[in-house]
C-alpha cells in the first residue's frame, strides 16, 4: 500500500533532516578545529 | 492513513527535533556541563594551558555522553515512564519517538562521545566518560533502580563524576581535589532526589519502584534527608579545610549549607511533605549551582 505523504509529515521530515545536517556539519567543523589547534605552530612547517 | 501503519519505519514521523533533544534530559545536561567546567577550571593550569577550543570540545563531548546516558535510560524506562504522571509525557511513552530510535541514538551518541573524547582530548577522560555512561545506563537504570531503596545513593556516583572527567580532560591526571567535588555532589544527590521522591510518592508506588519513601515511609526518608544534608555540609567545608579554596568559598558554603539544613529540619518537623519537599528540591538545585560558582569565583580572585 502506498503511504500518504501529508504536508505535515514532509515538513517534519525536512526539519529532522535539517537538524541532522547541522549536527553532522558541526562534528566535521569540530574535528577540523581540533586538528588545527593540535598542529599549533607546526601548521607552518611545510615547503612553500 | 498513517504511514506507520503501513510500513516499518526507521524514524518516527510524529517526532519533532525537540523530542530527540528532550530524550537527552537537557536540564540534567546543563548541570553536568557546569560541574565539568568547574572541574576543568579548578585544575592546575598545565603548561601549555588547555586551549579554549579543546576545552569547549571536551565540554560538548562530556555533555553528549550525559545525553547518551539519558537517552538509554529513557529507552529502558519507557514502560514505567508511561505509568507515571511525572514522565508520561516523555517522547517515548507519549508515542512520538520509537523505542528503537532511542536505543540507536543512545548507542551512537555514547560511542561517538567516548571515542572522540579519548582521541581528541585524552584517553583518561574518555575512559571515565565510558565508565559514567555504563554506570548510569546499566548499573543504575537496569540493576539498582528497581531493586533497592539505595538506588539513587549508589547511582548518584554517575552524576557526581563530571567534575572528575573535566579535571582529567584538563590535566590527563587525577588528584584529590576532583574527588572532593565528586563527594560533594555524591552526598547532595540523596536529599535532592528524595525530596522529589516524596512529592511523587504515589507515582513511584504505582510502578513498584522501591524509592526510600515507598519502602521506608515518609518519616524515615526525612531523617535520611537530614543525615545526608549534614554530611553534605561537612563535605562542602573540605575545599577550604584542605586548602585549595579560600575564605570566600567557605563563607558561601556555610551560608548555603545553613539554608539547606534549615529546609531539611523544617520539612522534618512540619511534615507537610508536598509544600516543603518541593522547596527543598528547588533549593538543592540552586545550592549546587551557588557552591560550585563560589569555587570558581574564589579561584578567580585568588
PDB file of C-alpha atoms in Angstrom, chain A residues 3-20:
ATOM      1  CA  UNK A   3       1.908   5.623   2.135  1.00  0.00           C
ATOM      2  CA  UNK A   4       0.328   9.040   2.030  1.00  0.00           C
ATOM      3  CA  UNK A   5       2.707  11.916   2.409  1.00  0.00           C
ATOM      4  CA  UNK A   6       0.851  14.736   4.040  1.00  0.00           C
ATOM      5  CA  UNK A   7       2.360  18.214   4.107  1.00  0.00           C
ATOM      6  CA  UNK A   8       2.809  17.933   7.864  1.00  0.00           C
ATOM      7  CA  UNK A   9       4.773  14.690   7.548  1.00  0.00           C
ATOM      8  CA  UNK A  10       7.026  16.084   4.852  1.00  0.00           C
ATOM      9  CA  UNK A  11       7.637  19.220   6.856  1.00  0.00           C
ATOM     10  CA  UNK A  12       8.500  17.247   9.984  1.00  0.00           C
ATOM     11  CA  UNK A  13      10.856  15.000   7.991  1.00  0.00           C
ATOM     12  CA  UNK A  14      12.533  18.009   6.418  1.00  0.00           C
ATOM     13  CA  UNK A  15      13.060  19.614   9.802  1.00  0.00           C
ATOM     14  CA  UNK A  16      14.670  16.447  11.169  1.00  0.00           C
ATOM     15  CA  UNK A  17      16.902  16.140   8.110  1.00  0.00           C
ATOM     16  CA  UNK A  18      17.993  19.759   8.557  1.00  0.00           C
ATOM     17  CA  UNK A  19      18.824  19.153  12.215  1.00  0.00           C
ATOM     18  CA  UNK A  20      20.867  16.091  11.303  1.00  0.00           C
TER      19      UNK A  20
END
